[in-house]
Amino acid sequence: MGKEQVEGIKAVVIRNAKGVWSDYWLPITAFVTLIVSCQLFNLTHSGFFYPLMFVSGWIVVMFALKFKSESAVFSLKKLTKHRQQDTSYEMYTVLRVYTNDSDFQGYMHIQEYFDSQHIQMENRVIDHNQDIKSQIMFIRNPEFTYCYHLLMDKKNKMYFISKHV
């Protein structure tokens, strides 16, 4: 490797490390403080380290819960956004329309008719790389003969998926 390549890699690593530090300086500092205060407490058994361990531990736990709720434990926000754009997963509202009318598809575009049917809704993540029909569970309702599965995207556009008898 040439000296320019090594310097380029070194500059990229330093820039990335500074970016991580600027975004996550508080949890990094709290984690280091927690480790150091625990080790010093083990050596000295001094009550002075209790507040340090409590506060730094609390900060570490709060950041871990925040990252867990964002579904991005220990990853950068930019990588998470990039990963979400590359995946084939998308959130849909699944509509299960229960009816006794065998010609539901012909009339489902009429708002009053559609609203008069028995409808169950649930939000579900759909993987476009797999069969969509198999990802939606059929739940039988003995009061009705037919069950139609429809998907509604974020733009309120509806897609017919399947008909069950």
PDB file of C-alpha atoms in Angstrom:
ATOM      1  CA  MET A   1       0.000   0.000   0.000  1.00  0.00           C
ATOM      2  CA  GLY A   2       1.177   3.457  -0.838  1.00  0.00           C
ATOM      3  CA  LYS A   3       1.687   6.162   1.732  1.00  0.00           C
ATOM      4  CA  GLU A   4      -1.192   8.156   0.192  1.00  0.00           C
ATOM      5  CA  GLN A   5      -3.583   5.222   0.617  1.00  0.00           C
ATOM      6  CA  VAL A   6      -2.575   4.788   4.251  1.00  0.00           C
ATOM      7  CA  GLU A   7      -3.037   8.499   4.901  1.00  0.00           C
ATOM      8  CA  GLY A   8      -6.428   8.410   3.153  1.00  0.00           C
ATOM      9  CA  ILE A   9      -7.607   5.462   5.228  1.00  0.00           C
ATOM     10  CA  LYS A  10      -6.291   7.134   8.379  1.00  0.00           C
ATOM     11  CA  ALA A  11      -8.195  10.343   7.541  1.00  0.00           C
ATOM     12  CA  VAL A  12     -11.431   8.397   6.925  1.00  0.00           C
ATOM     13  CA  VAL A  13     -11.075   6.500  10.213  1.00  0.00           C
ATOM     14  CA  ILE A  14     -10.401   9.714  12.142  1.00  0.00           C
ATOM     15  CA  ARG A  15     -13.355  11.454  10.479  1.00  0.00           C
ATOM     16  CA  ASN A  16     -15.666   8.509  11.278  1.00  0.00           C
ATOM     17  CA  ALA A  17     -14.413   8.345  14.875  1.00  0.00           C
ATOM     18  CA  LYS A  18     -15.048  12.089  15.300  1.00  0.00           C
ATOM     19  CA  GLY A  19     -18.543  11.636  13.859  1.00  0.00           C
ATOM     20  CA  VAL A  20     -19.324   8.819  16.277  1.00  0.00           C
ATOM     21  CA  TRP A  21     -17.897  10.821  19.190  1.00  0.00           C
ATOM     22  CA  SER A  22     -19.912  13.942  18.294  1.00  0.00           C
ATOM     23  CA  ASP A  23     -23.137  11.884  18.094  1.00  0.00           C
ATOM     24  CA  TYR A  24     -22.585   9.573  21.069  1.00  0.00           C
ATOM     25  CA  TRP A  25     -20.230  11.345  23.468  1.00  0.00           C
ATOM     26  CA  LEU A  26     -22.619  11.087  26.421  1.00  0.00           C
ATOM     27  CA  PRO A  27     -23.255   7.311  26.346  1.00  0.00           C
ATOM     28  CA  ILE A  28     -19.570   6.612  25.623  1.00  0.00           C
ATOM     29  CA  THR A  29     -18.479   8.766  28.565  1.00  0.00           C
ATOM     30  CA  ALA A  30     -21.136   7.250  30.823  1.00  0.00           C
ATOM     31  CA  PHE A  31     -20.080   3.702  29.890  1.00  0.00           C
ATOM     32  CA  VAL A  32     -16.399   4.414  30.523  1.00  0.00           C
ATOM     33  CA  THR A  33     -17.273   6.120  33.823  1.00  0.00           C
ATOM     34  CA  LEU A  34     -19.401   3.131  34.827  1.00  0.00           C
ATOM     35  CA  ILE A  35     -16.600   0.643  34.109  1.00  0.00           C
ATOM     36  CA  VAL A  36     -13.951   2.737  35.877  1.00  0.00           C
ATOM     37  CA  SER A  37     -16.127   3.470  38.924  1.00  0.00           C
ATOM     38  CA  CYS A  38     -17.069  -0.220  39.268  1.00  0.00           C
ATOM     39  CA  GLN A  39     -13.408  -1.239  39.116  1.00  0.00           C
ATOM     40  CA  LEU A  40     -12.399   1.417  41.648  1.00  0.00           C
ATOM     41  CA  PHE A  41     -15.267   0.378  43.927  1.00  0.00           C
ATOM     42  CA  ASN A  42     -14.044  -3.230  43.761  1.00  0.00           C
ATOM     43  CA  LEU A  43     -10.578  -2.049  44.814  1.00  0.00           C
ATOM     44  CA  THR A  44     -11.562   0.412  47.563  1.00  0.00           C
ATOM     45  CA  HIS A  45     -15.139  -0.457  48.618  1.00  0.00           C
ATOM     46  CA  SER A  46     -15.687   3.268  49.051  1.00  0.00           C
ATOM     47  CA  GLY A  47     -19.227   4.622  49.136  1.00  0.00           C
ATOM     48  CA  PHE A  48     -18.004   7.594  47.101  1.00  0.00           C
ATOM     49  CA  PHE A  49     -18.462   5.547  43.899  1.00  0.00           C
ATOM     50  CA  TYR A  50     -22.146   4.708  44.461  1.00  0.00           C
ATOM     51  CA  PRO A  51     -23.469   7.959  42.889  1.00  0.00           C
ATOM     52  CA  LEU A  52     -21.047   7.654  39.963  1.00  0.00           C
ATOM     53  CA  MET A  53     -22.111   4.074  39.307  1.00  0.00           C
ATOM     54  CA  PHE A  54     -25.810   4.914  39.650  1.00  0.00           C
ATOM     55  CA  VAL A  55     -25.802   7.989  37.384  1.00  0.00           C
ATOM     56  CA  SER A  56     -23.554   6.528  34.710  1.00  0.00           C
ATOM     57  CA  GLY A  57     -25.468   3.217  34.782  1.00  0.00           C
ATOM     58  CA  TRP A  58     -28.758   5.062  34.458  1.00  0.00           C
ATOM     59  CA  ILE A  59     -27.488   7.015  31.434  1.00  0.00           C
ATOM     60  CA  VAL A  60     -26.201   3.848  29.757  1.00  0.00           C
ATOM     61  CA  VAL A  61     -29.532   2.062  30.302  1.00  0.00           C
ATOM     62  CA  MET A  62     -31.565   5.031  29.003  1.00  0.00           C
ATOM     63  CA  PHE A  63     -29.508   5.212  25.809  1.00  0.00           C
ATOM     64  CA  ALA A  64     -29.740   1.434  25.351  1.00  0.00           C
ATOM     65  CA  LEU A  65     -33.534   1.601  25.683  1.00  0.00           C
ATOM     66  CA  LYS A  66     -33.664   4.530  23.263  1.00  0.00           C
ATOM     67  CA  PHE A  67     -31.638   2.650  20.663  1.00  0.00           C
ATOM     68  CA  LYS A  68     -33.682  -0.505  21.214  1.00  0.00           C
ATOM     69  CA  SER A  69     -36.919   1.387  20.637  1.00  0.00           C
ATOM     70  CA  GLU A  70     -35.490   2.727  17.391  1.00  0.00           C
ATOM     71  CA  SER A  71     -34.555  -0.860  16.406  1.00  0.00           C
ATOM     72  CA  ALA A  72     -30.970   0.232  16.013  1.00  0.00           C
ATOM     73  CA  VAL A  73     -29.045  -1.165  18.957  1.00  0.00           C
ATOM     74  CA  PHE A  74     -25.404  -0.117  18.703  1.00  0.00           C
ATOM     75  CA  SER A  75     -25.662   1.119  15.114  1.00  0.00           C
ATOM     76  CA  LEU A  76     -25.434   4.572  13.642  1.00  0.00           C
ATOM     77  CA  LYS A  77     -28.550   6.435  12.528  1.00  0.00           C
ATOM     78  CA  LYS A  78     -27.183   6.854   9.016  1.00  0.00           C
ATOM     79  CA  LEU A  79     -26.568   3.123   8.631  1.00  0.00           C
ATOM     80  CA  THR A  80     -30.060   2.362   9.907  1.00  0.00           C
ATOM     81  CA  LYS A  81     -31.687   4.748   7.426  1.00  0.00           C
ATOM     82  CA  HIS A  82     -29.583   3.303   4.597  1.00  0.00           C
ATOM     83  CA  ARG A  83     -30.476  -0.260   5.628  1.00  0.00           C
ATOM     84  CA  GLN A  84     -34.197   0.577   5.703  1.00  0.00           C
ATOM     85  CA  GLN A  85     -34.033   1.954   2.169  1.00  0.00           C
ATOM     86  CA  ASP A  86     -32.340  -1.207   0.865  1.00  0.00           C
ATOM     87  CA  THR A  87     -34.756  -3.710   2.372  1.00  0.00           C
ATOM     88  CA  SER A  88     -37.860  -5.092   0.778  1.00  0.00           C
ATOM     89  CA  TYR A  89     -39.982  -4.684   3.902  1.00  0.00           C
ATOM     90  CA  GLU A  90     -42.872  -2.243   3.974  1.00  0.00           C
ATOM     91  CA  MET A  91     -45.630  -1.496   6.471  1.00  0.00           C
ATOM     92  CA  TYR A  92     -49.195  -2.107   5.276  1.00  0.00           C
ATOM     93  CA  THR A  93     -52.633  -2.151   6.833  1.00  0.00           C
ATOM     94  CA  VAL A  94     -54.176  -5.568   6.298  1.00  0.00           C
ATOM     95  CA  LEU A  95     -57.947  -5.478   5.836  1.00  0.00           C
ATOM     96  CA  ARG A  96     -59.891  -8.674   6.374  1.00  0.00           C
ATOM     97  CA  VAL A  97     -63.313  -8.115   4.882  1.00  0.00           C
ATOM     98  CA  TYR A  98     -65.904 -10.682   5.975  1.00  0.00           C
ATOM     99  CA  THR A  99     -69.014 -10.930   3.828  1.00  0.00           C
ATOM    100  CA  ASN A 100     -71.632 -13.317   2.532  1.00  0.00           C
ATOM    101  CA  ASP A 101     -71.530 -11.675  -0.919  1.00  0.00           C
ATOM    102  CA  SER A 102     -69.605 -13.702  -3.510  1.00  0.00           C
ATOM    103  CA  ASP A 103     -69.400 -10.654  -5.821  1.00  0.00           C
ATOM    104  CA  PHE A 104     -67.608  -8.398  -3.334  1.00  0.00           C
ATOM    105  CA  GLN A 105     -64.818  -7.586  -5.800  1.00  0.00           C
ATOM    106  CA  GLY A 106     -67.293  -6.057  -8.231  1.00  0.00           C
ATOM    107  CA  TYR A 107     -68.765  -3.687  -5.645  1.00  0.00           C
ATOM    108  CA  MET A 108     -65.841  -3.033  -3.312  1.00  0.00           C
ATOM    109  CA  HIS A 109     -65.052   0.328  -4.932  1.00  0.00           C
ATOM    110  CA  ILE A 110     -68.415   1.730  -3.809  1.00  0.00           C
ATOM    111  CA  GLN A 111     -67.723   3.424  -0.467  1.00  0.00           C
ATOM    112  CA  GLU A 112     -71.144   2.785   1.116  1.00  0.00           C
ATOM    113  CA  TYR A 113     -71.056  -0.886   0.152  1.00  0.00           C
ATOM    114  CA  PHE A 114     -67.508  -1.292   1.444  1.00  0.00           C
ATOM    115  CA  ASP A 115     -68.331   0.401   4.767  1.00  0.00           C
ATOM    116  CA  SER A 116     -71.341  -1.886   5.271  1.00  0.00           C
ATOM    117  CA  GLN A 117     -69.103  -5.004   5.381  1.00  0.00           C
ATOM    118  CA  HIS A 118     -67.526  -6.512   8.513  1.00  0.00           C
ATOM    119  CA  ILE A 119     -63.865  -5.382   8.423  1.00  0.00           C
ATOM    120  CA  GLN A 120     -60.927  -6.249  10.670  1.00  0.00           C
ATOM    121  CA  MET A 121     -57.745  -4.178  10.368  1.00  0.00           C
ATOM    122  CA  GLU A 122     -54.195  -4.809  11.495  1.00  0.00           C
ATOM    123  CA  ASN A 123     -50.842  -3.220  10.712  1.00  0.00           C
ATOM    124  CA  ARG A 124     -48.284  -5.650   9.397  1.00  0.00           C
ATOM    125  CA  VAL A 125     -44.831  -5.538   7.835  1.00  0.00           C
ATOM    126  CA  ILE A 126     -44.808  -7.301   4.470  1.00  0.00           C
ATOM    127  CA  ASP A 127     -41.682  -8.729   2.843  1.00  0.00           C
ATOM    128  CA  HIS A 128     -41.888  -8.259  -0.933  1.00  0.00           C
ATOM    129  CA  ASN A 129     -39.326 -11.026  -1.527  1.00  0.00           C
ATOM    130  CA  GLN A 130     -41.781 -13.619  -0.202  1.00  0.00           C
ATOM    131  CA  ASP A 131     -45.273 -14.597  -1.249  1.00  0.00           C
ATOM    132  CA  ILE A 132     -47.570 -11.871   0.119  1.00  0.00           C
ATOM    133  CA  LYS A 133     -50.581 -14.175   0.295  1.00  0.00           C
ATOM    134  CA  SER A 134     -48.763 -16.567   2.639  1.00  0.00           C
ATOM    135  CA  GLN A 135     -47.768 -13.743   5.006  1.00  0.00           C
ATOM    136  CA  ILE A 136     -51.369 -12.838   5.829  1.00  0.00           C
ATOM    137  CA  MET A 137     -53.042 -15.318   8.124  1.00  0.00           C
ATOM    138  CA  PHE A 138     -56.571 -16.399   7.288  1.00  0.00           C
ATOM    139  CA  ILE A 139     -58.820 -16.124  10.339  1.00  0.00           C
ATOM    140  CA  ARG A 140     -62.155 -17.871   9.904  1.00  0.00           C
ATOM    141  CA  ASN A 141     -65.339 -16.134  11.028  1.00  0.00           C
ATOM    142  CA  PRO A 142     -68.248 -18.626  11.137  1.00  0.00           C
ATOM    143  CA  GLU A 143     -70.858 -15.892  10.621  1.00  0.00           C
ATOM    144  CA  PHE A 144     -69.611 -15.164   7.098  1.00  0.00           C
ATOM    145  CA  THR A 145     -68.995 -17.284   4.024  1.00  0.00           C
ATOM    146  CA  TYR A 146     -66.207 -15.269   2.404  1.00  0.00           C
ATOM    147  CA  CYS A 147     -63.094 -13.505   3.649  1.00  0.00           C
ATOM    148  CA  TYR A 148     -61.262 -11.104   1.354  1.00  0.00           C
ATOM    149  CA  HIS A 149     -57.746  -9.912   2.155  1.00  0.00           C
ATOM    150  CA  LEU A 150     -56.822  -6.407   1.054  1.00  0.00           C
ATOM    151  CA  LEU A 151     -53.656  -4.387   1.661  1.00  0.00           C
ATOM    152  CA  MET A 152     -53.639  -0.637   2.131  1.00  0.00           C
ATOM    153  CA  ASP A 153     -50.355   1.251   1.846  1.00  0.00           C
ATOM    154  CA  LYS A 154     -49.352   4.567   3.405  1.00  0.00           C
ATOM    155  CA  LYS A 155     -50.943   6.453   0.512  1.00  0.00           C
ATOM    156  CA  ASN A 156     -54.308   4.729   1.204  1.00  0.00           C
ATOM    157  CA  LYS A 157     -54.081   2.778  -2.040  1.00  0.00           C
ATOM    158  CA  MET A 158     -55.728  -0.645  -1.752  1.00  0.00           C
ATOM    159  CA  TYR A 159     -54.542  -3.924  -3.278  1.00  0.00           C
ATOM    160  CA  PHE A 160     -56.607  -7.106  -3.539  1.00  0.00           C
ATOM    161  CA  ILE A 161     -54.630 -10.104  -2.236  1.00  0.00           C
ATOM    162  CA  SER A 162     -56.876 -13.138  -1.860  1.00  0.00           C
ATOM    163  CA  LYS A 163     -60.353 -14.587  -1.404  1.00  0.00           C
ATOM    164  CA  HIS A 164     -61.074 -17.362   1.116  1.00  0.00           C
ATOM    165  CA  VAL A 165     -64.225 -19.463   1.364  1.00  0.00           C
TER     166      VAL A 165
END
